[in-house]
XYZ file of C-alpha atoms in Angstrom:
291
model
C -15.299 8.113 -138.443
C -12.646 7.944 -136.012
C -14.271 5.975 -132.599
C -13.712 6.362 -129.202
C -11.247 3.777 -126.834
C -10.036 2.925 -123.084
C -11.720 3.508 -120.027
C -14.483 6.294 -119.544
C -14.527 8.022 -116.208
C -18.505 8.215 -115.282
C -17.931 11.585 -114.740
C -16.700 14.042 -117.604
C -16.118 18.095 -118.092
C -17.554 20.633 -120.531
C -13.804 20.380 -121.927
C -13.638 16.490 -122.175
C -17.311 16.507 -124.043
C -16.765 19.187 -126.614
C -13.476 17.081 -127.376
C -15.333 14.262 -127.725
C -17.612 16.029 -129.904
C -15.274 17.407 -132.085
C -13.911 13.857 -133.308
C -16.721 13.668 -134.730
C -16.936 9.881 -132.986
C -19.720 7.567 -133.922
C -20.251 5.969 -131.056
C -20.935 8.689 -129.048
C -24.503 9.811 -127.484
C -25.196 12.532 -125.916
C -28.548 12.572 -124.076
C -30.360 15.279 -122.313
C -32.763 13.756 -119.593
C -33.755 17.567 -118.357
C -37.589 16.850 -116.277
C -39.219 18.811 -113.606
C -41.394 15.778 -112.178
C -44.396 18.694 -111.451
C -44.642 19.450 -115.203
C -43.560 16.360 -117.171
C -43.150 17.847 -120.917
C -41.262 20.520 -119.625
C -37.783 19.262 -120.120
C -38.609 18.348 -123.601
C -39.788 21.677 -124.703
C -36.905 23.206 -122.961
C -34.588 20.237 -124.635
C -36.862 21.954 -128.267
C -34.978 25.615 -127.148
C -31.691 24.845 -126.388
C -29.438 21.472 -125.500
C -25.461 20.644 -126.287
C -25.007 19.710 -129.842
C -25.399 16.550 -131.185
C -27.571 15.528 -127.345
C -31.076 13.768 -128.005
C -33.406 13.824 -125.838
C -34.422 11.375 -123.323
C -37.921 11.357 -121.462
C -37.511 10.397 -118.002
C -41.568 8.262 -117.484
C -41.296 7.055 -121.411
C -37.657 5.793 -121.799
C -36.412 5.648 -118.219
C -39.345 4.129 -116.701
C -41.881 0.897 -116.721
C -45.415 0.509 -116.443
C -47.087 1.931 -113.582
C -49.523 -0.564 -111.817
C -50.165 1.798 -108.497
C -48.718 -0.489 -106.268
C -45.613 -0.418 -108.009
C -43.789 3.687 -107.439
C -44.759 6.250 -109.515
C -40.432 5.095 -111.955
C -41.024 1.661 -111.307
C -38.525 -0.084 -113.954
C -38.560 -1.196 -116.852
C -38.382 -5.157 -117.936
C -34.426 -4.893 -119.284
C -35.417 -6.381 -122.398
C -37.820 -3.115 -122.511
C -35.291 -0.915 -122.376
C -32.990 -2.435 -124.078
C -35.311 -2.229 -127.670
C -35.920 1.261 -126.572
C -31.977 1.795 -126.680
C -31.675 0.175 -129.855
C -33.800 3.088 -130.917
C -32.108 5.514 -129.641
C -29.163 4.642 -131.394
C -27.203 3.098 -128.185
C -25.457 -0.221 -128.548
C -23.375 -2.337 -125.760
C -19.947 -0.040 -127.181
C -22.024 3.014 -127.291
C -20.399 5.855 -125.176
C -23.171 7.529 -123.294
C -22.765 11.131 -121.729
C -26.273 11.994 -120.251
C -26.758 15.550 -118.270
C -30.339 17.122 -117.267
C -31.561 20.368 -115.527
C -31.178 19.522 -112.139
C -28.298 19.042 -110.921
C -27.816 14.831 -112.155
C -30.785 13.099 -110.311
C -32.888 11.733 -114.012
C -28.918 11.466 -116.023
C -28.299 9.620 -113.190
C -30.787 7.463 -113.820
C -29.887 6.885 -117.019
C -26.363 5.821 -115.716
C -27.736 3.813 -113.336
C -29.944 1.694 -115.633
C -27.516 1.637 -118.178
C -24.754 -0.158 -115.688
C -28.132 -1.926 -114.779
C -28.135 -3.670 -118.130
C -24.734 -4.550 -118.272
C -23.768 -0.987 -119.762
C -21.081 0.008 -118.006
C -19.382 3.278 -121.180
C -21.166 5.935 -119.446
C -20.697 9.374 -118.063
C -22.608 12.397 -116.265
C -21.760 16.143 -117.359
C -20.353 17.378 -114.446
C -22.819 20.636 -114.043
C -24.878 20.372 -116.702
C -26.016 22.431 -119.357
C -25.479 24.923 -117.369
C -21.680 24.610 -116.863
C -22.119 23.852 -121.099
C -23.127 27.799 -120.518
C -20.126 29.208 -118.387
C -17.305 26.874 -120.341
C -18.655 29.225 -123.548
C -19.288 26.200 -125.806
C -22.081 26.816 -127.920
C -26.117 25.147 -127.285
C -27.839 24.224 -130.365
C -31.815 24.176 -130.878
C -32.102 22.087 -133.693
C -33.739 18.650 -133.490
C -30.993 15.705 -133.275
C -32.378 12.850 -135.455
C -31.726 9.840 -134.375
C -29.497 6.862 -135.905
C -31.615 5.285 -138.952
C -29.311 2.672 -138.215
C -30.174 0.025 -135.657
C -27.288 -0.657 -132.046
C -26.857 -3.673 -131.203
C -27.358 -3.949 -127.795
C -27.695 -6.671 -125.599
C -28.582 -7.116 -121.838
C -25.753 -8.699 -120.279
C -24.471 -9.184 -116.690
C -25.172 -6.114 -114.466
C -22.125 -4.296 -113.873
C -21.767 -3.664 -110.109
C -25.425 -2.449 -108.968
C -28.175 -4.770 -107.741
C -31.565 -3.660 -106.702
C -33.967 -5.162 -103.976
C -37.489 -5.327 -103.115
C -39.874 -4.027 -100.844
C -40.086 -7.394 -99.447
C -36.266 -7.096 -98.936
C -37.094 -3.716 -97.103
C -39.816 -5.259 -95.319
C -37.551 -7.831 -93.896
C -34.500 -5.293 -93.478
C -36.606 -3.309 -90.455
C -37.083 -6.257 -88.105
C -33.719 -7.741 -89.428
C -31.445 -5.753 -89.763
C -29.027 -6.317 -92.478
C -28.932 -3.057 -94.831
C -28.881 0.665 -93.902
C -31.485 2.898 -95.620
C -30.176 6.227 -97.036
C -33.383 8.422 -98.284
C -32.456 11.095 -101.013
C -34.742 13.152 -100.314
C -34.851 16.634 -99.210
C -34.651 16.816 -94.936
C -38.446 18.187 -94.390
C -40.201 15.598 -97.274
C -37.776 12.682 -94.543
C -38.768 14.789 -91.276
C -42.671 14.314 -93.623
C -43.414 17.935 -93.751
C -44.202 19.011 -96.456
C -45.196 16.368 -98.680
C -46.743 17.326 -101.983
C -46.061 14.747 -104.357
C -46.538 11.510 -102.261
C -50.077 11.227 -100.695
C -48.439 10.338 -97.149
C -45.456 11.461 -95.731
C -42.930 10.189 -94.010
C -40.137 7.811 -94.111
C -38.434 3.627 -93.479
C -38.242 3.490 -90.367
C -34.269 3.303 -89.055
C -33.353 4.888 -92.731
C -31.239 8.374 -92.568
C -31.057 11.261 -94.616
C -28.977 12.167 -97.245
C -30.685 14.928 -99.549
C -28.844 13.871 -103.173
C -28.400 17.521 -103.149
C -25.812 17.675 -100.631
C -23.814 15.700 -103.805
C -22.910 18.686 -105.002
C -20.850 21.926 -104.249
C -22.387 25.520 -104.952
C -21.560 25.881 -108.356
C -23.914 22.678 -108.794
C -20.628 20.663 -109.929
C -20.122 17.276 -107.918
C -18.242 17.460 -104.738
C -14.533 15.643 -105.217
C -14.106 11.900 -104.326
C -12.939 12.390 -100.981
C -15.091 14.903 -99.888
C -18.103 12.524 -100.992
C -15.940 9.937 -99.457
C -15.324 11.815 -95.436
C -19.363 12.698 -95.836
C -20.917 9.309 -96.338
C -19.227 7.478 -94.232
C -20.036 9.765 -91.314
C -23.508 9.055 -92.489
C -23.063 5.040 -92.766
C -21.207 5.042 -89.429
C -20.211 0.549 -88.845
C -21.469 -0.402 -92.265
C -19.631 -0.956 -95.066
C -20.800 1.220 -98.059
C -22.495 -2.530 -99.957
C -24.606 -2.950 -97.115
C -27.003 -0.119 -98.115
C -30.171 0.568 -99.151
C -30.301 3.355 -101.199
C -34.149 5.099 -102.083
C -35.810 7.886 -102.502
C -39.046 9.351 -103.407
C -39.829 7.131 -106.595
C -36.033 5.224 -107.499
C -34.699 8.366 -109.922
C -32.687 10.792 -107.337
C -31.704 7.495 -104.983
C -29.328 6.763 -108.153
C -27.735 10.620 -107.628
C -26.722 8.666 -104.276
C -25.672 6.042 -105.900
C -23.022 7.715 -108.457
C -21.820 9.944 -106.186
C -20.655 7.214 -103.853
C -19.381 5.464 -107.058
C -17.096 8.401 -108.194
C -16.353 8.769 -105.082
C -14.830 4.607 -104.894
C -17.709 3.462 -102.538
C -20.066 1.813 -105.195
C -21.929 -1.890 -104.944
C -24.545 0.047 -102.442
C -28.137 -1.480 -104.171
C -31.567 0.479 -105.197
C -34.858 -0.102 -103.679
C -36.776 1.051 -107.078
C -39.919 1.457 -106.198
C -38.767 3.328 -103.141
C -41.508 5.670 -100.931
C -44.336 5.611 -103.424
C -44.508 2.169 -103.400
C -43.905 2.170 -99.545
C -47.165 3.650 -98.787
C -48.980 2.196 -101.393
C -49.147 -0.827 -99.562
C -51.312 -0.202 -95.769
C -48.409 -2.739 -94.212
C -46.094 -0.740 -94.461
C -44.796 1.171 -91.554
C -44.411 4.457 -90.944
C -41.685 6.948 -88.738
C -41.890 10.757 -88.891
C -39.590 13.357 -87.522
């Protein structure tokens, strides 16, 4: 079977993915990361009905998160070696190219992309427009479940590839001694402290600014052009360098969408606050702003 070689851009079109599938490359894994926060089993059920041919299903809670303690947020990061073991089980090795997509504009696929970078893997891309764009391009979908590879891949955790994290203590300290700008990826109403239906307390981290992750997409649900993303993010960051940014959201998932958008805009290097708002409000001492 042929293998893939050369650089792998972080964003891939349906036509480019179709060519990879037709080439039957043995170092390609397609990951359906579809999910619904209100119904955690929705994504797998939808995958069983319809998915891109050869795609496997990757579950946010079971595959892309670690154990919850009640104080580390709703979607804490897994231990790196635990995540690497799961990648081996999914047939993903250090040289495997991964194309991820979901049903929601890319946040869950971006979480997989970010985690792969976090454990030293940089051969991952998001399908621009997800399953909807695949269908709109005229390509067929499948309902047969894709069996996992019977031969476990070799995956060794390496240095993070252009991603980093900060802790609750780091973000708390940043309020009194600002060295970074906190960017919140949640919807504007949740940022203001209105219509909060997921976390027990509404509001935002003091001095944070809002960049709703869906603003990274155009009307067709595809990522905006790199130049437009650069312009929009630059207007938010002001005098802050793009490496002096802490990205957060409700639980460290949709913040990865903003990080991915900055990557394709050529402005990578920001940090993820994995616990995000759901960890922040679990600490009684954490200050809260509204409005």
